[in-house]
CSV table of C-alpha atoms and ligand atoms in Angstrom, one decimal:
chain,number,residue,atom,x,y,z
A,47,MET,CA,-127.0,98.6,3.7
A,48,ARG,CA,-127.1,95.9,1.7
A,49,ASP,CA,-128.4,92.7,2.9
A,50,ILE,CA,-125.2,90.9,1.9
A,51,GLN,CA,-122.8,93.1,3.1
A,52,ASN,CA,-124.8,92.9,7.1
A,53,ARG,CA,-124.6,88.8,6.8
A,54,LEU,CA,-121.1,89.0,6.2
A,55,PHE,CA,-120.7,91.3,9.2
A,56,GLU,CA,-122.5,89.2,11.5
A,57,GLU,CA,-120.7,86.4,10.6
A,58,ILE,CA,-117.5,88.5,11.2
A,59,ARG,CA,-118.6,89.8,14.4
A,60,ASP,CA,-119.8,86.5,15.8
A,61,ARG,CA,-116.6,84.2,15.5
A,62,SER,CA,-118.6,81.0,16.2
A,63,ILE,CA,-117.8,79.7,12.6
A,64,PHE,CA,-114.1,80.3,13.6
A,65,ASP,CA,-114.6,78.2,16.4
A,66,LEU,CA,-116.7,76.0,14.5
A,67,SER,CA,-113.9,75.3,11.6
A,68,GLU,CA,-111.4,75.1,14.7
A,69,HIS,CA,-113.5,72.2,15.9
A,70,TYR,CA,-113.8,70.4,12.8
A,71,GLY,CA,-110.3,70.4,12.4
A,72,LEU,CA,-109.2,69.5,15.6
A,73,GLU,CA,-111.4,66.2,15.3
A,74,TYR,CA,-109.9,65.5,11.8
A,75,LEU,CA,-106.5,65.9,13.1
A,76,ALA,CA,-107.5,63.7,16.4
A,77,THR,CA,-108.4,60.7,14.2
A,78,VAL,CA,-106.5,61.3,10.9
A,79,PHE,CA,-103.2,59.0,12.4
A,80,ASP,CA,-105.6,56.1,12.7
A,81,ARG,CA,-108.5,56.1,10.5
A,82,ASN,CA,-107.9,54.4,6.6
A,83,VAL,CA,-105.3,56.0,4.6
A,84,PHE,CA,-107.6,56.3,1.6
A,85,PRO,CA,-111.4,57.4,1.6
A,86,ASP,CA,-114.1,53.9,1.5
A,87,GLY,CA,-116.4,53.6,-1.0
A,88,GLU,CA,-119.3,55.7,1.0
A,89,ALA,CA,-117.1,58.2,1.8
A,90,LEU,CA,-116.5,58.9,-2.0
A,91,SER,CA,-120.2,58.2,-3.0
A,92,ASN,CA,-121.1,61.2,-1.0
A,93,LEU,CA,-119.2,63.0,-2.4
A,94,ALA,CA,-122.2,63.3,-5.1
A,95,LEU,CA,-123.7,65.4,-2.3
A,96,PHE,CA,-121.8,68.2,-3.3
A,97,ASP,CA,-123.5,67.8,-6.8
A,98,GLU,CA,-125.5,71.1,-6.9
A,99,LYS,CA,-126.2,74.5,-9.1
A,100,LEU,CA,-124.6,77.4,-8.1
A,101,PRO,CA,-127.1,78.8,-5.6
A,102,LEU,CA,-129.0,82.3,-6.2
A,103,GLU,CA,-129.5,82.7,-2.4
A,104,PHE,CA,-126.5,83.5,0.5
A,105,THR,CA,-125.9,80.2,2.9
A,106,PRO,CA,-124.9,80.6,6.5
A,107,SER,CA,-121.3,79.7,7.2
A,108,LYS,CA,-122.0,77.3,9.8
A,109,GLU,CA,-123.5,74.8,7.0
A,110,ILE,CA,-121.2,75.5,4.6
A,111,LEU,CA,-118.7,73.7,7.0
A,112,ALA,CA,-121.0,71.4,8.0
A,113,LYS,CA,-121.4,70.1,4.8
A,114,LEU,CA,-117.6,69.9,4.6
A,115,HIS,CA,-116.8,68.4,7.6
A,116,HIS,CA,-119.3,65.7,7.3
A,117,CYS,CA,-119.2,65.2,3.5
A,118,GLY,CA,-115.4,66.4,2.5
A,119,SER,CA,-113.4,64.9,5.5
A,120,PRO,CA,-114.1,61.4,4.9
A,121,ALA,CA,-113.1,61.5,1.1
A,122,THR,CA,-109.7,63.0,1.7
A,123,VAL,CA,-106.2,61.2,1.8
A,124,ALA,CA,-105.1,60.9,4.9
A,125,GLN,CA,-101.6,62.4,3.9
A,126,VAL,CA,-101.2,64.1,7.3
A,127,GLY,CA,-100.7,60.7,8.8
A,128,GLY,CA,-97.4,58.0,8.6
A,129,ARG,CA,-98.8,55.7,6.4
A,130,TYR,CA,-99.1,57.6,3.1
A,131,PHE,CA,-96.2,56.9,1.0
A,132,GLY,CA,-98.1,57.8,-2.7
A,133,PHE,CA,-96.2,60.4,-5.0
A,134,VAL,CA,-94.2,62.1,-2.9
A,135,ASN,CA,-96.0,64.1,-1.0
A,136,GLY,CA,-95.2,65.6,2.7
A,137,SER,CA,-97.4,65.5,6.2
A,138,VAL,CA,-97.4,68.4,7.9
A,139,VAL,CA,-95.4,69.8,10.6
A,140,PRO,CA,-98.2,71.0,13.2
A,141,ALA,CA,-95.9,74.6,14.0
A,142,GLY,CA,-96.7,75.2,9.9
A,143,LEU,CA,-100.0,74.0,9.7
A,144,ALA,CA,-101.1,76.6,13.3
A,145,ALA,CA,-99.1,79.4,11.5
A,146,ARG,CA,-100.8,78.8,8.3
A,147,LEU,CA,-103.9,79.4,9.9
A,148,LEU,CA,-103.0,82.9,11.8
A,149,GLY,CA,-101.7,84.1,8.1
A,150,ASP,CA,-105.0,83.0,6.6
A,151,PHE,CA,-106.6,85.3,9.5
A,152,TRP,CA,-103.9,88.1,7.6
A,153,ASP,CA,-104.5,87.4,4.3
A,154,GLN,CA,-101.9,89.1,3.4
A,155,ASN,CA,-100.3,89.8,-0.5
A,156,THR,CA,-96.6,89.2,-0.6
A,157,ALA,CA,-96.1,90.8,-4.2
A,158,MET,CA,-94.2,94.0,-2.7
A,159,GLN,CA,-93.0,95.1,0.8
A,160,VAL,CA,-95.4,97.9,1.0
A,161,ILE,CA,-98.1,95.7,0.8
A,162,SER,CA,-97.3,93.5,3.4
A,163,PRO,CA,-93.9,94.2,5.4
A,164,ILE,CA,-94.2,91.4,7.7
A,165,ALA,CA,-94.5,89.1,4.6
A,166,ALA,CA,-91.3,91.1,3.2
A,167,LYS,CA,-89.1,90.1,6.9
A,168,LEU,CA,-89.7,86.6,6.9
A,169,GLU,CA,-88.4,85.9,2.7
A,170,CYS,CA,-85.7,87.5,3.7
A,171,ILE,CA,-84.9,85.6,6.9
A,172,VAL,CA,-86.0,82.8,5.5
A,173,GLU,CA,-83.5,83.3,2.4
A,174,GLU,CA,-80.8,83.7,4.5
A,175,TRP,CA,-81.7,80.5,6.4
A,176,LEU,CA,-81.9,78.8,3.1
A,177,ARG,CA,-78.6,80.3,1.7
A,178,GLU,CA,-77.0,78.7,5.2
A,179,LEU,CA,-78.7,75.3,5.3
A,180,PHE,CA,-77.8,74.3,1.9
A,181,GLY,CA,-74.6,76.0,1.6
A,182,LEU,CA,-75.2,78.6,-1.3
A,183,PRO,CA,-73.2,81.3,-2.0
A,184,ASP,CA,-73.8,84.4,-0.1
A,185,GLU,CA,-75.7,85.8,-3.6
A,186,THR,CA,-78.2,83.8,-3.8
A,187,VAL,CA,-82.1,84.7,-3.9
A,188,ALA,CA,-85.0,83.4,-3.4
A,189,GLY,CA,-88.5,83.2,-4.9
A,190,PHE,CA,-91.1,81.7,-2.7
A,191,VAL,CA,-93.7,80.0,-5.2
A,192,SER,CA,-96.2,77.2,-5.3
A,193,GLY,CA,-94.2,74.6,-5.8
A,194,THR,CA,-91.2,73.3,-7.7
A,195,SER,CA,-92.8,73.1,-11.2
A,196,MET,CA,-93.2,76.8,-11.0
A,197,ALA,CA,-89.5,77.1,-9.0
A,198,THR,CA,-87.8,75.3,-12.1
A,199,PHE,CA,-90.0,77.1,-14.6
A,200,SER,CA,-88.4,80.2,-12.8
A,201,GLY,CA,-84.8,78.9,-12.6
A,202,LEU,CA,-85.0,78.2,-16.3
A,203,ALA,CA,-86.6,81.4,-17.1
A,204,ALA,CA,-83.2,82.8,-15.4
A,205,ALA,CA,-80.7,80.3,-17.5
A,206,ARG,CA,-82.4,81.6,-20.4
A,207,TYR,CA,-82.6,85.3,-20.1
A,208,ARG,CA,-78.6,84.8,-19.0
A,209,VAL,CA,-77.5,82.7,-21.5
A,210,LEU,CA,-79.3,85.0,-24.5
A,211,GLN,CA,-78.2,87.9,-23.2
A,212,ARG,CA,-74.7,87.0,-23.4
A,213,LYS,CA,-74.8,86.9,-26.9
A,214,GLY,CA,-76.2,90.2,-27.0
A,215,TRP,CA,-80.0,89.3,-27.4
A,216,ASP,CA,-82.3,90.3,-24.9
A,217,VAL,CA,-85.1,87.4,-24.4
A,218,GLY,CA,-87.9,89.9,-22.7
A,219,GLU,CA,-87.6,92.5,-25.3
A,220,LYS,CA,-86.8,90.6,-28.5
A,221,GLY,CA,-88.6,86.7,-27.9
A,222,LEU,CA,-87.1,83.9,-29.0
A,223,PHE,CA,-87.8,83.9,-32.9
A,224,GLY,CA,-84.5,84.9,-34.6
A,225,ALA,CA,-82.5,84.5,-31.4
A,226,PRO,CA,-79.2,82.9,-31.1
A,227,LYS,CA,-80.1,78.9,-30.3
A,228,VAL,CA,-79.9,77.8,-27.0
A,229,ARG,CA,-78.7,74.3,-25.8
A,230,VAL,CA,-80.2,72.2,-23.7
A,231,VAL,CA,-78.9,69.1,-21.9
A,232,ALA,CA,-80.9,67.0,-19.4
A,233,GLY,CA,-81.1,62.9,-18.2
A,234,THR,CA,-83.3,61.2,-19.8
A,235,HIS,CA,-84.8,60.5,-15.8
A,236,ALA,CA,-85.6,63.9,-15.8
A,237,HIS,CA,-89.0,64.7,-14.1
A,238,SER,CA,-91.9,65.5,-16.2
A,239,THR,CA,-92.3,68.6,-14.9
A,240,VAL,CA,-89.2,69.8,-15.9
A,241,HIS,CA,-90.1,68.8,-19.4
A,242,LYS,CA,-93.0,70.9,-19.0
A,243,ALA,CA,-91.2,73.9,-18.4
A,244,ILE,CA,-89.2,73.3,-21.4
A,245,ALA,CA,-92.4,73.2,-23.2
A,246,LEU,CA,-93.6,76.5,-21.9
A,247,LEU,CA,-90.3,78.5,-22.7
A,248,GLY,CA,-89.8,78.0,-26.2
A,249,PHE,CA,-86.9,75.6,-25.9
A,250,GLY,CA,-89.2,72.8,-27.7
A,251,ARG,CA,-88.3,69.0,-26.1
A,252,GLU,CA,-87.6,68.0,-29.7
A,253,ASN,CA,-84.8,70.2,-29.4
A,254,VAL,CA,-83.2,68.9,-25.9
A,255,GLU,CA,-80.4,66.8,-25.7
A,256,TRP,CA,-81.0,63.7,-23.8
A,257,VAL,CA,-78.1,62.1,-21.7
A,258,GLU,CA,-77.6,58.5,-20.9
A,259,SER,CA,-78.5,57.7,-17.4
A,260,ASP,CA,-77.7,54.4,-15.5
A,261,ASP,CA,-79.7,51.7,-13.6
A,262,GLN,CA,-80.2,54.1,-10.9
A,263,GLY,CA,-81.0,57.0,-13.7
A,264,ARG,CA,-77.9,59.1,-12.6
A,265,ILE,CA,-77.2,61.0,-15.6
A,266,VAL,CA,-73.8,59.3,-16.7
A,267,PRO,CA,-71.3,62.1,-16.4
A,268,GLU,CA,-69.4,60.4,-19.6
A,269,LYS,CA,-71.8,60.6,-21.9
A,270,VAL,CA,-72.7,64.3,-21.2
A,271,PRO,CA,-71.9,66.2,-24.4
A,272,PRO,CA,-69.5,69.4,-24.9
A,273,LEU,CA,-70.7,72.1,-23.6
A,274,ASP,CA,-70.4,75.4,-24.2
A,275,ASP,CA,-71.7,79.2,-23.0
A,276,GLY,CA,-74.6,78.4,-24.9
A,277,THR,CA,-76.0,75.6,-22.4
A,278,ILE,CA,-78.4,74.8,-20.1
A,279,LEU,CA,-77.3,71.5,-18.2
A,280,ILE,CA,-80.5,70.3,-16.2
A,281,LEU,CA,-79.6,68.0,-13.4
A,282,GLN,CA,-81.7,66.1,-10.5
A,283,ALA,CA,-81.3,66.2,-6.8
A,284,GLY,CA,-83.6,63.4,-6.0
A,285,ASN,CA,-85.2,60.6,-8.8
A,286,VAL,CA,-88.8,60.3,-8.5
A,287,ASN,CA,-88.7,56.6,-8.4
A,288,SER,CA,-85.0,55.9,-6.9
A,289,GLY,CA,-84.4,58.6,-5.1
A,290,SER,CA,-80.9,59.0,-7.0
A,291,PHE,CA,-79.4,62.0,-7.0
A,292,ASP,CA,-76.4,63.0,-10.2
A,293,ASN,CA,-72.9,63.6,-9.1
A,294,PHE,CA,-73.2,67.3,-9.3
A,295,ASP,CA,-69.7,67.7,-8.3
A,296,ILE,CA,-68.6,66.5,-12.0
A,297,LEU,CA,-71.2,67.6,-13.6
A,298,CYS,CA,-70.8,71.3,-11.9
A,299,ASP,CA,-67.5,71.3,-12.5
A,300,LYS,CA,-67.8,70.3,-16.7
A,301,ALA,CA,-70.4,72.9,-16.6
A,302,ARG,CA,-68.4,75.4,-14.8
A,303,ALA,CA,-65.7,75.0,-17.1
A,304,ALA,CA,-67.6,75.7,-20.2
A,305,ASN,CA,-69.4,78.5,-18.7
A,306,ALA,CA,-73.0,77.0,-19.0
A,307,TRP,CA,-75.8,76.8,-16.7
A,308,VAL,CA,-76.5,74.4,-14.7
A,309,HIS,CA,-80.2,74.6,-12.8
A,310,ILE,CA,-80.7,71.4,-10.1
A,311,ASP,CA,-84.2,69.9,-10.1
A,312,GLY,CA,-84.5,69.5,-6.0
A,313,ALA,CA,-87.8,69.0,-5.3
A,314,PHE,CA,-87.6,66.9,-2.4
A,315,GLY,CA,-83.9,65.7,-2.6
A,316,LEU,CA,-82.5,68.7,-2.2
A,317,TRP,CA,-82.9,68.8,1.7
A,318,ALA,CA,-81.1,65.4,2.0
A,319,GLY,CA,-77.5,68.7,1.8
A,320,ALA,CA,-79.4,70.6,4.5
A,321,VAL,CA,-78.6,66.8,6.8
A,322,GLU,CA,-75.0,66.1,7.8
A,323,ALA,CA,-75.4,62.5,7.4
A,324,LEU,CA,-76.9,62.2,4.1
A,325,LYS,CA,-75.0,65.5,2.9
A,326,HIS,CA,-72.7,63.1,0.5
A,327,LEU,CA,-75.7,63.1,-1.6
A,328,THR,CA,-75.7,66.1,-2.9
A,329,ARG,CA,-71.8,67.1,-3.3
A,330,GLY,CA,-71.0,70.0,-4.8
A,331,MET,CA,-74.2,71.1,-5.9
A,332,GLU,CA,-73.3,74.6,-4.4
A,333,LYS,CA,-71.4,74.8,-7.6
A,334,ALA,CA,-74.7,75.2,-9.6
A,335,ASP,CA,-76.5,78.3,-10.8
A,336,SER,CA,-80.2,77.9,-9.6
A,337,TRP,CA,-82.0,74.9,-8.1
A,338,SER,CA,-86.0,74.3,-6.8
A,339,VAL,CA,-86.8,72.8,-3.6
A,340,ASP,CA,-90.1,71.9,-2.2
A,341,ALA,CA,-91.2,72.6,0.8
A,342,HIS,CA,-94.5,70.5,1.0
A,343,LYS,CA,-92.5,67.7,0.7
A,344,THR,CA,-89.8,66.8,2.8
A,345,LEU,CA,-89.8,69.6,5.1
A,346,ASN,CA,-93.4,69.0,5.8
A,347,THR,CA,-95.2,72.5,5.2
A,348,PRO,CA,-98.2,72.7,4.1
A,349,TYR,CA,-99.5,72.8,0.6
A,350,ASP,CA,-98.1,74.9,-1.8
A,351,ASN,CA,-95.2,75.9,-1.0
A,352,GLY,CA,-91.9,75.6,-3.4
A,353,ILE,CA,-88.5,78.1,-3.6
A,354,VAL,CA,-87.0,78.9,-6.7
A,355,LEU,CA,-82.8,80.0,-5.7
A,356,CYS,CA,-80.6,81.2,-7.6
A,357,ARG,CA,-76.9,82.7,-7.8
A,358,ASP,CA,-77.7,85.5,-10.5
A,359,ARG,CA,-80.3,87.7,-8.6
A,360,GLU,CA,-80.1,90.1,-12.2
A,361,ALA,CA,-80.5,87.3,-14.2
A,362,LEU,CA,-83.7,85.6,-12.2
A,363,VAL,CA,-84.8,89.4,-11.9
A,364,SER,CA,-85.0,90.5,-15.3
A,365,ALA,CA,-86.6,87.3,-16.5
A,366,LEU,CA,-89.5,87.3,-14.4
A,367,HIS,CA,-89.7,91.2,-14.0
A,368,MET,CA,-91.9,93.2,-17.0
A,369,SER,CA,-88.7,96.0,-17.2
A,370,GLY,CA,-85.4,95.1,-16.9
A,371,ALA,CA,-82.7,94.9,-14.4
A,372,TYR,CA,-82.3,97.9,-13.3
A,373,ILE,CA,-85.4,97.4,-11.2
A,374,VAL,CA,-83.6,95.2,-8.8
A,375,LEU,CA,-81.8,98.3,-7.0
A,376,GLY,CA,-84.9,99.1,-5.0
A,377,LYS,CA,-83.7,98.4,-1.7
A,378,ASP,CA,-86.9,97.0,-0.3
A,379,ARG,CA,-87.6,93.5,-0.4
A,380,ASP,CA,-90.2,93.0,-3.2
A,381,GLY,CA,-91.3,89.8,-3.6
A,382,MET,CA,-92.9,89.5,-7.0
A,383,PHE,CA,-89.7,90.3,-8.5
A,384,THR,CA,-88.4,86.4,-8.3
A,385,THR,CA,-91.4,85.0,-8.8
A,386,PRO,CA,-93.8,84.7,-12.2
A,387,GLU,CA,-96.8,85.9,-10.2
A,388,MET,CA,-97.6,89.2,-8.8
A,389,SER,CA,-99.6,88.6,-6.2
A,390,ARG,CA,-99.3,85.7,-3.7
A,391,ARG,CA,-100.7,84.7,-0.8
A,392,ALA,CA,-98.4,84.4,2.2
A,393,ARG,CA,-96.7,81.0,1.9
A,394,ILE,CA,-93.8,82.6,3.8
A,395,VAL,CA,-95.9,82.1,7.2
A,396,GLU,CA,-95.7,78.3,7.4
A,397,LEU,CA,-92.2,77.8,6.3
A,398,TRP,CA,-90.1,80.3,8.3
A,399,ALA,CA,-93.0,78.8,11.2
A,400,THR,CA,-91.7,75.3,10.4
A,401,LEU,CA,-87.9,75.9,9.5
A,402,LYS,CA,-87.9,77.7,13.1
A,403,CYS,CA,-89.7,75.2,15.0
A,404,LEU,CA,-87.5,72.2,13.3
A,405,GLY,CA,-84.2,74.3,14.0
A,406,ARG,CA,-81.5,72.3,12.3
A,407,ARG,CA,-81.3,69.6,14.0
A,408,GLY,CA,-85.1,68.8,14.2
A,409,LEU,CA,-84.6,69.1,10.8
A,410,GLY,CA,-81.8,66.8,10.5
A,411,GLU,CA,-84.0,63.5,12.2
A,412,MET,CA,-87.1,64.1,10.5
A,413,VAL,CA,-84.9,64.2,7.1
A,414,LEU,CA,-83.0,61.3,8.1
A,415,GLY,CA,-85.3,59.0,9.9
A,416,MET,CA,-87.2,59.4,6.2
A,417,HIS,CA,-84.5,57.5,5.0
A,418,GLU,CA,-84.2,55.7,8.0
A,419,ARG,CA,-88.2,54.7,7.4
A,420,ALA,CA,-87.1,53.8,4.0
A,421,ALA,CA,-84.3,51.6,5.0
A,422,GLN,CA,-86.4,49.3,7.4
A,423,PHE,CA,-89.0,48.9,4.6
A,424,ALA,CA,-86.9,48.1,2.0
A,425,ALA,CA,-85.0,45.5,4.7
A,426,GLU,CA,-88.3,43.6,5.7
A,427,LEU,CA,-89.8,43.6,2.4
A,428,ARG,CA,-86.3,41.4,1.5
A,429,ALA,CA,-87.3,39.7,4.2
A,430,ARG,CA,-90.8,38.8,3.4
A,431,ASN,CA,-89.2,37.7,-0.1
A,432,PHE,CA,-90.1,40.8,-1.9
A,433,GLU,CA,-87.8,42.2,-5.0
A,434,VAL,CA,-86.6,45.9,-3.8
A,435,CYS,CA,-85.4,47.2,-7.1
A,436,ASN,CA,-83.6,50.3,-6.1
A,437,GLU,CA,-80.5,51.4,-4.5
A,438,VAL,CA,-82.0,53.0,-1.2
A,439,CYS,CA,-80.0,56.4,-1.3
A,440,PHE,CA,-82.6,58.2,0.6
A,441,ASN,CA,-86.8,58.3,1.0
A,442,GLN,CA,-87.6,55.6,-2.5
A,443,VAL,CA,-88.5,51.9,-2.6
A,444,LEU,CA,-89.1,50.4,-5.5
A,445,VAL,CA,-90.5,47.0,-5.2
A,446,HIS,CA,-91.6,44.1,-7.5
A,447,TYR,CA,-92.7,40.9,-7.5
A,448,GLU,CA,-92.1,37.9,-9.6
A,449,ASN,CA,-93.9,39.3,-12.5
A,450,SER,CA,-95.5,42.8,-13.8
A,451,ASP,CA,-99.0,41.9,-14.0
A,452,LEU,CA,-99.0,39.8,-10.1
A,453,THR,CA,-96.8,43.1,-8.7
A,454,ARG,CA,-99.8,45.1,-9.7
A,455,GLU,CA,-102.2,42.9,-8.7
A,456,ILE,CA,-100.3,43.0,-5.5
A,457,LEU,CA,-100.3,46.9,-5.8
A,458,ARG,CA,-103.9,46.7,-6.4
A,459,LYS,CA,-105.1,44.7,-3.1
A,460,VAL,CA,-102.9,47.0,-0.9
A,461,GLN,CA,-104.9,49.9,-2.4
A,462,ASP,CA,-108.1,48.1,-1.2
A,463,LEU,CA,-106.7,46.9,2.7
A,464,ARG,CA,-106.4,50.4,3.0
A,465,VAL,CA,-103.7,50.6,5.8
A,466,CYS,CA,-101.7,52.3,4.0
A,467,TRP,CA,-101.2,54.0,0.0
A,468,CYS,CA,-98.4,53.4,-2.5
A,469,GLY,CA,-98.7,54.2,-6.1
A,470,SER,CA,-97.1,52.4,-9.4
A,471,SER,CA,-94.6,53.3,-11.6
A,472,LYS,CA,-92.4,51.9,-14.0
A,473,TRP,CA,-88.7,51.0,-13.4
A,474,ASP,CA,-86.0,49.2,-16.1
A,475,GLY,CA,-89.7,48.0,-18.3
A,476,ARG,CA,-91.3,46.7,-15.3
A,477,ASP,CA,-94.4,47.2,-13.1
A,478,VAL,CA,-93.0,48.6,-9.8
A,479,ILE,CA,-94.8,49.5,-6.6
A,480,ARG,CA,-93.5,52.9,-5.4
A,481,ILE,CA,-93.3,53.8,-1.5
A,482,SER,CA,-92.2,57.0,-0.8
A,483,VAL,CA,-90.9,57.7,2.5
A,484,CYS,CA,-92.0,61.8,3.1
A,485,SER,CA,-93.6,62.3,6.1
A,486,TRP,CA,-92.6,63.0,10.0
A,487,ALA,CA,-95.0,61.1,10.9
A,488,THR,CA,-93.7,57.3,10.1
A,489,THR,CA,-93.0,55.0,13.0
A,490,PRO,CA,-91.2,52.2,12.4
A,491,GLU,CA,-94.8,50.4,13.0
A,492,ASP,CA,-95.9,52.2,10.6
A,493,VAL,CA,-93.9,50.5,8.5
A,494,ARG,CA,-94.6,46.9,10.1
A,495,LEU,CA,-98.1,47.3,9.7
A,496,SER,CA,-97.4,48.7,5.7
A,497,VAL,CA,-95.2,45.3,5.5
A,498,ASP,CA,-97.6,42.8,6.6
A,499,SER,CA,-100.2,44.7,4.7
A,500,PHE,CA,-97.9,44.2,1.6
A,501,VAL,CA,-97.6,40.2,2.9
A,502,LYS,CA,-101.5,40.0,3.4
A,503,ALA,CA,-101.6,42.0,-0.7
A,504,ARG,CA,-99.6,39.3,-1.9
A,505,GLU,CA,-101.6,36.6,-0.4
A,506,LEU,CA,-105.1,37.4,-1.6
A,507,ALA,CA,-103.0,38.1,-5.2
A,508,LEU,CA,-102.0,34.8,-5.1
A,509,GLY,CA,-104.9,33.0,-4.0
A,510,GLU,CA,-107.1,34.4,-6.7
A,511,ALA,CA,-104.3,33.7,-9.2
A,512,GLU,CA,-104.8,29.7,-7.9
A,513,ASP,CA,-108.5,30.0,-8.4
A,514,LYS,CA,-108.1,31.3,-11.9
A,515,ARG,CA,-105.8,28.4,-12.5
A,516,THR,CA,-107.7,25.7,-11.0
A,517,GLY,CA,-110.5,27.0,-12.5
A,518,ARG,CA,-109.1,26.9,-15.7
A,519,THR,CA,-107.9,23.6,-15.0
A,520,GLU,CA,-111.8,22.2,-14.5
A,521,LEU,CA,-112.4,23.2,-18.3
A,522,LEU,CA,-109.9,21.9,-19.8
A,523,SER,CA,-110.3,18.6,-18.0
A,524,LYS,CA,-113.9,18.9,-18.9
A,525,ASP,CA,-112.8,19.2,-22.7
B,224,LIG,C1,-92.6,66.8,-7.1
B,224,LIG,C2,-91.4,66.6,-8.3
B,224,LIG,C3,-91.8,68.0,-9.0
B,224,LIG,C4,-93.1,69.2,-9.0
B,224,LIG,O1,-93.3,69.6,-7.9
B,224,LIG,P1,-94.4,70.5,-7.6
B,224,LIG,O2,-94.4,70.7,-6.0
B,224,LIG,O3,-95.6,68.9,-7.8
B,224,LIG,O4,-94.7,71.5,-8.7
B,224,LIG,C5,-90.5,68.2,-9.5
B,224,LIG,N1,-89.5,67.1,-9.7
B,224,LIG,C6,-89.2,66.2,-9.0
B,224,LIG,C7,-88.1,65.3,-8.7
B,224,LIG,C8,-89.9,66.2,-7.5
B,224,LIG,O5,-90.3,65.3,-6.8
């Protein structure tokens, strides 16, 4: 037997490397809720320890795990904890993390039922659960993809297929050259991944009819141009800055009357539709044709985990499968028919486990908790004289202080203090600090600590500004 095969058999029989990875993982979890949210300078400079040429010889897995633990873990961002408010990134529900670890042992390929009956089964179950949670039509199908980028791409591919098929044009066979025109209508606040999908699908961003948005980033319904059956209308549940929602009720009715296709990008916001107390935000969303949503954001599954939902099964399958609509007729669920990928890992395992663990009630409590912590953030920051620039309808808070320079400086200090982590954005032409509460683990105390850190950061920034000013005064007095 070859040397490498012997060594690999040895490692798999001697289970200690798996014990070791569990041991390191648990050590990580034990500290991640209390530690600095962002790695310190030492941890970052230690990343240089990974610099090496691809080794020629075998390295024992124990050594590899030790290196990851000692040099890698300290340079992670504590996203799992409760004080990471950057971008719109979720934590992990323990059941999802644990189920993923188990699923990793299985290493299933979910392309077809015959390759993984368990993955196919769980995909069927979760598809049904999602229809029920979001109140979507019975015929809605799901594709389990890597994230909302892929989900939006897939939903818009289905839209492109259907809109052109209605005009007697099979886009899969004939392509876009010489095709009847497809109109794409979207809000000026559409997420950058919508722009990307538009480019990938050959629509061309220049050809999009961009619709004016209001002060919260919502499409103004009266500004939507007349729609027709050759149009794809792209809406948004959860503006990535303000967290706002388009008015689906009015906009979907308009689209339906014209037989246009509606896609909703609901990366993090669609989950509001699964929560009794927040449902008003997504009213009418069930009248769309396709939806994209992330599990790895609001639902707090591990990365990468996104879902495309589509009420037109034939369009989705025809768009994503190489050979025509008739393939739908197979009785089994073959996951690859509703995703761009053929081979995929079984991300459904952690998605199923997370939903099963939380249940409808737990999910509602968790998501409502995110909204409540965001509202707390806004109230406490206002009480400390920060300006909150958006209506905090969901989990996003945009913060400004006096001017853009000072706001940027305060953010830099907040990041240096490492008590919490937030990113920046632009809102209404001004620099803002963007807070996204997206972790099940965020407590009222986490918010208080973070607000204290904002206040400290402002003192530091103002102190430095004052030093600069007096420094300049001294210089001036010398003249
Ligand atoms: C995060 C996000 C996306 C992109 O999702 P990925 O999972 O990162 O691919 C798209 N739209 C909105 C509104 C988002 O917040």
